[in-house]
Amino acid sequence: MNKTFSKLSTLVLGTALATSFATAGSGELEKIMKKRGLSENDIIRAAKTYLPTGGRDEFVVFSSGGQSGQMMVYSVPSMKILKYIAVFTPEPWQGYGFDEDSLKVLRQGNIRGREINWGDTHHPALSEVDGKYDGKWLVINDKANPRIGVIDLEDFETKQIVVNPVFKSAHGGAFFTQNSDYIIEACQYAAPFDNNYHPIEEYKETYRGGVTMWKFDNKEGRIHPEKSFTLELPPYMQDLSDAGKGASDGWGFTNSFNTEMYTGGIEVGMPPFEAGCSRFDTDFLHVYNWEKLAKLAKDDKNVKVVNGMRIIPMSVAVANNALFLIPEPKSPHGVDVSPDGEYIVVCGKLDTHASVYKWSKIKALIDAKAYAGKDPYGIPILDMKKSLHGQVELGLGPLHNQFSNVKGEMYTSLYVDSQIVKWNYLELKVLDKENVHYNVGHLCGMEGKSADPQGKYIISLNKLAIDRFQNVGPLHPQNHQLIDISGKTMDLLYDMPIPLGEPHQAVAIRASKLHPHVRYKMGTNTKTGKPHIGKTLAGQERIERDGNKVAVYATMVRSHINPERITVNKGDIVTMYITNLERAEDETHGFTVDNFDIHASLEPGETTELKFTADIEGVFPYYCTEFCSALHLEMMGYLMVKDPNKKYTSAQKLKMKSMSPEELKAEYDKTVAVNAATDEVIQSVVKFLKDNGYEKHPVIVDLVTDALDQYGQIKEQKAKSDEAVKAGDLEKAILFENMIWQYMVKTADVGIRAKDALVRLVATKQSTSAQRGEKAFGEGGCSGCHVIGKVSSGPDLTGVLQRHENAEKWVNNFIMNPEKMYKDPYVAGMINYFNLKMPNQHMTQEEITDIIEYFKWVEENANLF
Ligand code: K7E
Ligand code: CUA
């Protein structure tokens, strides 16, 4: 009822808004709405999510990439996908797994000597200080192969992968403790800790669950496996976890879904897993004091070591009052700790309720040793009722939770109902429900699992898209839906198909907390952050041979690769160290040698190692794979592999007609003249930049520095050209003059980019009317004869409002009825000069008014044209 009313009021408001737009916009908005069948609410939602060109969003989301083994980065509210981060799977764009340095990171994920080239990513987590995101590190689990990947948010690259040596799968991670001291990872599918065969009949005796506490160094951003430990747990299929915070800091919570310890067996006539796993009414929430366990783990007498992992047996944890169980509604999924750490919310996916546990009640039971019993492994059980704050009926299939900035308010996904429910966990009542499409798993709030949730939006991470998008075959994308939660009731704003893998969970952070850099210190190994052993500066390029090992020290800078020819013998092992010498933002070069399955992406300042065996004879072009400048196609070279056991007969030299000295001289003069003309253009751009105070804008300064870098190379080339002229070798001189021209083109390329950027920065802002005027000017036919800032087939209109008495009226009348003014002496003069009559473009009065506004804007910024 309430909701209908509010939707209605939005509609009314929307209509009013659209009407006022419509009047201001000469009905254009109305026309578009009609043509595209958009409602007023659609327009409001579009406005809430639209990001004007060049704009920035408020939040950045890191989403798991599911079976792709990667991560996805997008921004909210516009839902623009910004990047895929390569984590567990080779990724060619970033060169991940195709150059030696990233391959080393990828291969840290080998399991028992085997290469693993994919992952099933589920739960990303951001590093925290006092439970709040610090924007430094991002980690994610791989459920299929028990691993954690660590990503540096300075460059959004994966720096470390650690393998859990005792788990056989890992779903219940990754979750940071509130100061990022540890990362929690629970196993889910119970299995023996060792690598031996154990019959399933010995499940209860030899299969184990567990929680690994990975020691994390938040300064250096690395996991330290030798300082980590695992808490042994019964084979209850531990599912998700969360770390306590605030009141419950130092404790961990992990739920489970098979306390029946059922082991299935369809093939021997047993009912399937799913039947036996949900027989009991309750499963167990595991509550453990990780802070105490961490201290215990340091002493050898408290641990047994399996596959190098320090394991605290259940008996040790129990004897030290560090492990407890509390019944929870059967087959739960999410367990989530409130921002203040006082409430622990568990949603049973087979139960319609959410159960809200209260930490102070749990702690009191623990302190009083008031146990309701013990499980078969001797772990004390706390009474469920006495631990609960209360339960709320939410709907069918409640799964995961996120908190909002309003105290007591939270959001829960309902898998079966395909809804998001907003409710109050303090007052235990439901507030609102919103339909989503379809079958939502996790949901993502803005910093919604931190100690400082921001509210504003919830993203529904839907599993299915069914009818939502253009059919792209039987494998559909999933659907992330953005929901506005700033009002009393929720409003669904936006659908985003996910074209990568099933993203289980996502975490969002305020964009203002992220400070990634745009370039590396020259010669950096980006995977270690240290200088690369193959760092090569300009002038240090070389090829070194040691037996059948060939090391190439190469550089890349617009627009050449140095060296440009590499000749090796068949069977040689070739290592290429390549440094991108650029300093300019976004001047990435890519590198590959055709047919050798290697690729590197070299960001400005980065050095990378590529390695291959030249095991096939032939000629192989290598080239830059990023369109990095106007001369990008020319950025190439040849790898020539010859067979040392073969005799090669040289080809008959072709007799080519050579140029006469006069022809050569003519070409040389022409080239020099072209260079002089190009230089004039460059100087005019430089003058424009200086006149408009470019030094005040750091972004422009970067571009100008880069342009001048290119320009600075010309002197050396000119000297070489002059030398060749002196030596009488005009052919060579022409080549050097051509090189000068290349540098000039590159200078102009960046220089003009700087000029355009500067114009945008210094021009006054266009009014809406002027914007429409510019559009009308372009579409109405004016631009066919008039170019602003230039005389073309018609006069330059810069200053047109200065040229006439009562100019606005004059221009207005002239556009409205040009024929009437052909006799006006000024107009007659122009008709005579251009041999053209201004035609009647049948503009409306509104369009003419807008065009005059545009002329005013042109006038204000006349110096920029
Ligand atoms: Cu619910 Cu792996 Cu967190 Cu999927 S999990 S939804
Ligand atoms: Cu460098 Cu293309």
mmCIF file of N, CA and C in Angstrom, residues 434-490:
data_model
loop_
_atom_site.group_PDB
_atom_site.id
_atom_site.type_symbol
_atom_site.label_atom_id
_atom_site.label_comp_id
_atom_site.label_asym_id
_atom_site.label_seq_id
_atom_site.Cartn_x
_atom_site.Cartn_y
_atom_site.Cartn_z
ATOM 1 N N GLU A 434 11.720 -5.727 -2.996
ATOM 2 C CA GLU A 434 11.843 -5.281 -4.387
ATOM 3 C C GLU A 434 12.106 -6.520 -5.251
ATOM 4 N N ASN A 435 11.360 -6.638 -6.346
ATOM 5 C CA ASN A 435 11.579 -7.776 -7.242
ATOM 6 C C ASN A 435 12.843 -7.582 -8.060
ATOM 7 N N VAL A 436 13.598 -8.666 -8.248
ATOM 8 C CA VAL A 436 14.754 -8.627 -9.142
ATOM 9 C C VAL A 436 14.630 -9.775 -10.142
ATOM 10 N N HIS A 437 15.484 -9.754 -11.177
ATOM 11 C CA HIS A 437 15.337 -10.703 -12.285
ATOM 12 C C HIS A 437 16.673 -11.379 -12.573
ATOM 13 N N TYR A 438 16.854 -12.607 -12.249
ATOM 14 C CA TYR A 438 16.071 -13.475 -11.378
ATOM 15 C C TYR A 438 17.027 -14.247 -10.495
ATOM 16 N N ASN A 439 16.536 -14.828 -9.453
ATOM 17 C CA ASN A 439 17.289 -15.671 -8.537
ATOM 18 C C ASN A 439 18.613 -15.068 -8.106
ATOM 19 N N VAL A 440 18.472 -14.193 -7.162
ATOM 20 C CA VAL A 440 19.631 -13.471 -6.657
ATOM 21 C C VAL A 440 20.440 -14.340 -5.705
ATOM 22 N N GLY A 441 21.770 -14.206 -5.812
ATOM 23 C CA GLY A 441 22.672 -14.865 -4.869
ATOM 24 C C GLY A 441 23.095 -13.835 -3.839
ATOM 25 N N HIS A 442 24.340 -13.352 -3.991
ATOM 26 C CA HIS A 442 24.770 -12.291 -3.091
ATOM 27 C C HIS A 442 24.142 -10.969 -3.493
ATOM 28 N N LEU A 443 24.279 -10.004 -2.612
ATOM 29 C CA LEU A 443 23.952 -8.626 -2.941
ATOM 30 C C LEU A 443 25.113 -7.786 -2.433
ATOM 31 N N CYS A 444 25.296 -6.632 -3.039
ATOM 32 C CA CYS A 444 26.467 -5.826 -2.698
ATOM 33 C C CYS A 444 26.014 -4.433 -2.309
ATOM 34 N N GLY A 445 26.284 -4.046 -1.078
ATOM 35 C CA GLY A 445 26.012 -2.680 -0.633
ATOM 36 C C GLY A 445 27.274 -1.857 -0.786
ATOM 37 N N MET A 446 27.157 -0.564 -0.660
ATOM 38 C CA MET A 446 28.330 0.287 -0.763
ATOM 39 C C MET A 446 29.071 0.239 0.575
ATOM 40 N N GLU A 447 30.223 -0.433 0.560
ATOM 41 C CA GLU A 447 30.977 -0.709 1.802
ATOM 42 C C GLU A 447 30.043 -1.382 2.819
ATOM 43 N N GLY A 448 29.104 -2.180 2.281
ATOM 44 C CA GLY A 448 27.996 -2.707 3.074
ATOM 45 C C GLY A 448 28.356 -3.816 4.037
ATOM 46 N N LYS A 449 29.598 -4.280 4.033
ATOM 47 C CA LYS A 449 29.997 -5.274 5.027
ATOM 48 C C LYS A 449 31.116 -4.717 5.907
ATOM 49 N N SER A 450 31.378 -3.423 5.798
ATOM 50 C CA SER A 450 32.446 -2.830 6.599
ATOM 51 C C SER A 450 31.833 -2.228 7.864
ATOM 52 N N ALA A 451 32.674 -1.614 8.671
ATOM 53 C CA ALA A 451 32.171 -0.958 9.880
ATOM 54 C C ALA A 451 31.572 0.406 9.539
ATOM 55 N N ASP A 452 31.621 0.776 8.244
ATOM 56 C CA ASP A 452 31.191 2.113 7.839
ATOM 57 C C ASP A 452 30.344 2.059 6.563
ATOM 58 N N PRO A 453 29.197 1.352 6.603
ATOM 59 C CA PRO A 453 28.399 1.214 5.382
ATOM 60 C C PRO A 453 27.874 2.564 4.901
ATOM 61 N N GLN A 454 27.787 2.731 3.573
ATOM 62 C CA GLN A 454 27.442 4.030 2.988
ATOM 63 C C GLN A 454 25.997 4.139 2.517
ATOM 64 N N GLY A 455 25.253 3.021 2.508
ATOM 65 C CA GLY A 455 23.874 3.096 2.020
ATOM 66 C C GLY A 455 23.840 3.377 0.524
ATOM 67 N N LYS A 456 22.915 4.192 0.088
ATOM 68 C CA LYS A 456 22.758 4.688 -1.288
ATOM 69 C C LYS A 456 22.339 3.644 -2.325
ATOM 70 N N TYR A 457 23.118 2.564 -2.468
ATOM 71 C CA TYR A 457 22.785 1.567 -3.495
ATOM 72 C C TYR A 457 22.956 0.149 -2.969
ATOM 73 N N ILE A 458 22.178 -0.749 -3.571
ATOM 74 C CA ILE A 458 22.397 -2.187 -3.400
ATOM 75 C C ILE A 458 22.475 -2.762 -4.803
ATOM 76 N N ILE A 459 23.436 -3.648 -5.024
ATOM 77 C CA ILE A 459 23.486 -4.337 -6.311
ATOM 78 C C ILE A 459 23.034 -5.771 -6.077
ATOM 79 N N SER A 460 22.092 -6.211 -6.885
ATOM 80 C CA SER A 460 21.596 -7.567 -6.790
ATOM 81 C C SER A 460 22.372 -8.415 -7.789
ATOM 82 N N LEU A 461 23.099 -9.422 -7.297
ATOM 83 C CA LEU A 461 23.926 -10.253 -8.182
ATOM 84 C C LEU A 461 23.102 -11.475 -8.598
ATOM 85 N N ASN A 462 22.370 -11.310 -9.684
ATOM 86 C CA ASN A 462 21.431 -12.352 -10.088
ATOM 87 C C ASN A 462 22.117 -13.461 -10.873
ATOM 88 N N LYS A 463 21.624 -14.668 -10.659
ATOM 89 C CA LYS A 463 22.218 -15.838 -11.311
ATOM 90 C C LYS A 463 21.726 -15.976 -12.747
ATOM 91 N N LEU A 464 20.482 -15.591 -12.971
ATOM 92 C CA LEU A 464 19.860 -15.843 -14.276
ATOM 93 C C LEU A 464 19.483 -14.515 -14.927
ATOM 94 N N ALA A 465 19.372 -14.515 -16.246
ATOM 95 C CA ALA A 465 18.904 -13.319 -16.940
ATOM 96 C C ALA A 465 17.669 -13.637 -17.775
ATOM 97 N N ILE A 466 17.478 -14.917 -18.102
ATOM 98 C CA ILE A 466 16.357 -15.437 -18.894
ATOM 99 C C ILE A 466 15.954 -14.509 -20.036
ATOM 100 N N ASP A 467 15.009 -13.598 -19.792
ATOM 101 C CA ASP A 467 14.429 -12.799 -20.872
ATOM 102 C C ASP A 467 14.938 -11.365 -20.885
ATOM 103 N N ARG A 468 15.994 -11.057 -20.153
ATOM 104 C CA ARG A 468 16.351 -9.654 -19.969
ATOM 105 C C ARG A 468 17.169 -9.060 -21.108
ATOM 106 N N PHE A 469 17.920 -9.877 -21.799
ATOM 107 C CA PHE A 469 18.854 -9.326 -22.783
ATOM 108 C C PHE A 469 18.688 -9.987 -24.140
ATOM 109 N N GLN A 470 19.277 -9.347 -25.132
ATOM 110 C CA GLN A 470 19.407 -9.921 -26.462
ATOM 111 C C GLN A 470 19.929 -11.357 -26.321
ATOM 112 N N ASN A 471 19.259 -12.288 -27.009
ATOM 113 C CA ASN A 471 19.686 -13.690 -26.927
ATOM 114 C C ASN A 471 21.059 -13.859 -27.576
ATOM 115 N N VAL A 472 21.987 -14.411 -26.823
ATOM 116 C CA VAL A 472 23.324 -14.659 -27.357
ATOM 117 C C VAL A 472 23.636 -16.149 -27.295
ATOM 118 N N GLY A 473 22.595 -16.968 -27.429
ATOM 119 C CA GLY A 473 22.792 -18.405 -27.381
ATOM 120 C C GLY A 473 22.374 -18.944 -26.029
ATOM 121 N N PRO A 474 22.383 -20.287 -25.914
ATOM 122 C CA PRO A 474 21.865 -20.918 -24.695
ATOM 123 C C PRO A 474 22.614 -20.521 -23.422
ATOM 124 N N LEU A 475 23.881 -20.192 -23.516
ATOM 125 C CA LEU A 475 24.598 -19.721 -22.325
ATOM 126 C C LEU A 475 24.329 -18.229 -22.172
ATOM 127 N N HIS A 476 23.521 -17.904 -21.171
ATOM 128 C CA HIS A 476 23.119 -16.511 -20.966
ATOM 129 C C HIS A 476 24.108 -15.793 -20.065
ATOM 130 N N PRO A 477 24.160 -14.472 -20.161
ATOM 131 C CA PRO A 477 24.912 -13.732 -19.151
ATOM 132 C C PRO A 477 24.140 -13.754 -17.835
ATOM 133 N N GLN A 478 24.812 -13.438 -16.719
ATOM 134 C CA GLN A 478 24.075 -13.170 -15.491
ATOM 135 C C GLN A 478 23.696 -11.697 -15.514
ATOM 136 N N ASN A 479 23.005 -11.254 -14.474
ATOM 137 C CA ASN A 479 22.479 -9.898 -14.493
ATOM 138 C C ASN A 479 22.712 -9.212 -13.154
ATOM 139 N N HIS A 480 23.515 -8.152 -13.174
ATOM 140 C CA HIS A 480 23.650 -7.330 -11.971
ATOM 141 C C HIS A 480 22.650 -6.192 -12.060
ATOM 142 N N GLN A 481 21.834 -6.042 -11.034
ATOM 143 C CA GLN A 481 20.835 -4.976 -11.050
ATOM 144 C C GLN A 481 21.113 -3.979 -9.939
ATOM 145 N N LEU A 482 21.134 -2.713 -10.346
ATOM 146 C CA LEU A 482 21.409 -1.639 -9.397
ATOM 147 C C LEU A 482 20.099 -1.143 -8.800
ATOM 148 N N ILE A 483 20.071 -1.055 -7.487
ATOM 149 C CA ILE A 483 18.861 -0.615 -6.794
ATOM 150 C C ILE A 483 19.179 0.624 -5.963
ATOM 151 N N ASP A 484 18.344 1.637 -6.125
ATOM 152 C CA ASP A 484 18.477 2.862 -5.341
ATOM 153 C C ASP A 484 17.831 2.606 -3.976
ATOM 154 N N ILE A 485 18.597 2.757 -2.899
ATOM 155 C CA ILE A 485 18.018 2.525 -1.568
ATOM 156 C C ILE A 485 18.002 3.818 -0.765
ATOM 157 N N SER A 486 18.160 4.948 -1.457
ATOM 158 C CA SER A 486 18.218 6.206 -0.710
ATOM 159 C C SER A 486 16.834 6.646 -0.232
ATOM 160 N N GLY A 487 15.793 6.133 -0.890
ATOM 161 C CA GLY A 487 14.436 6.508 -0.465
ATOM 162 C C GLY A 487 13.894 5.559 0.588
ATOM 163 N N LYS A 488 12.640 5.768 0.935
ATOM 164 C CA LYS A 488 11.996 4.919 1.932
ATOM 165 C C LYS A 488 11.830 3.498 1.386
ATOM 166 N N THR A 489 11.502 3.442 0.085
ATOM 167 C CA THR A 489 11.381 2.137 -0.544
ATOM 168 C C THR A 489 12.448 2.024 -1.627
ATOM 169 N N MET A 490 12.719 0.790 -2.017
ATOM 170 C CA MET A 490 13.773 0.555 -3.005
ATOM 171 C C MET A 490 13.259 0.839 -4.409
#
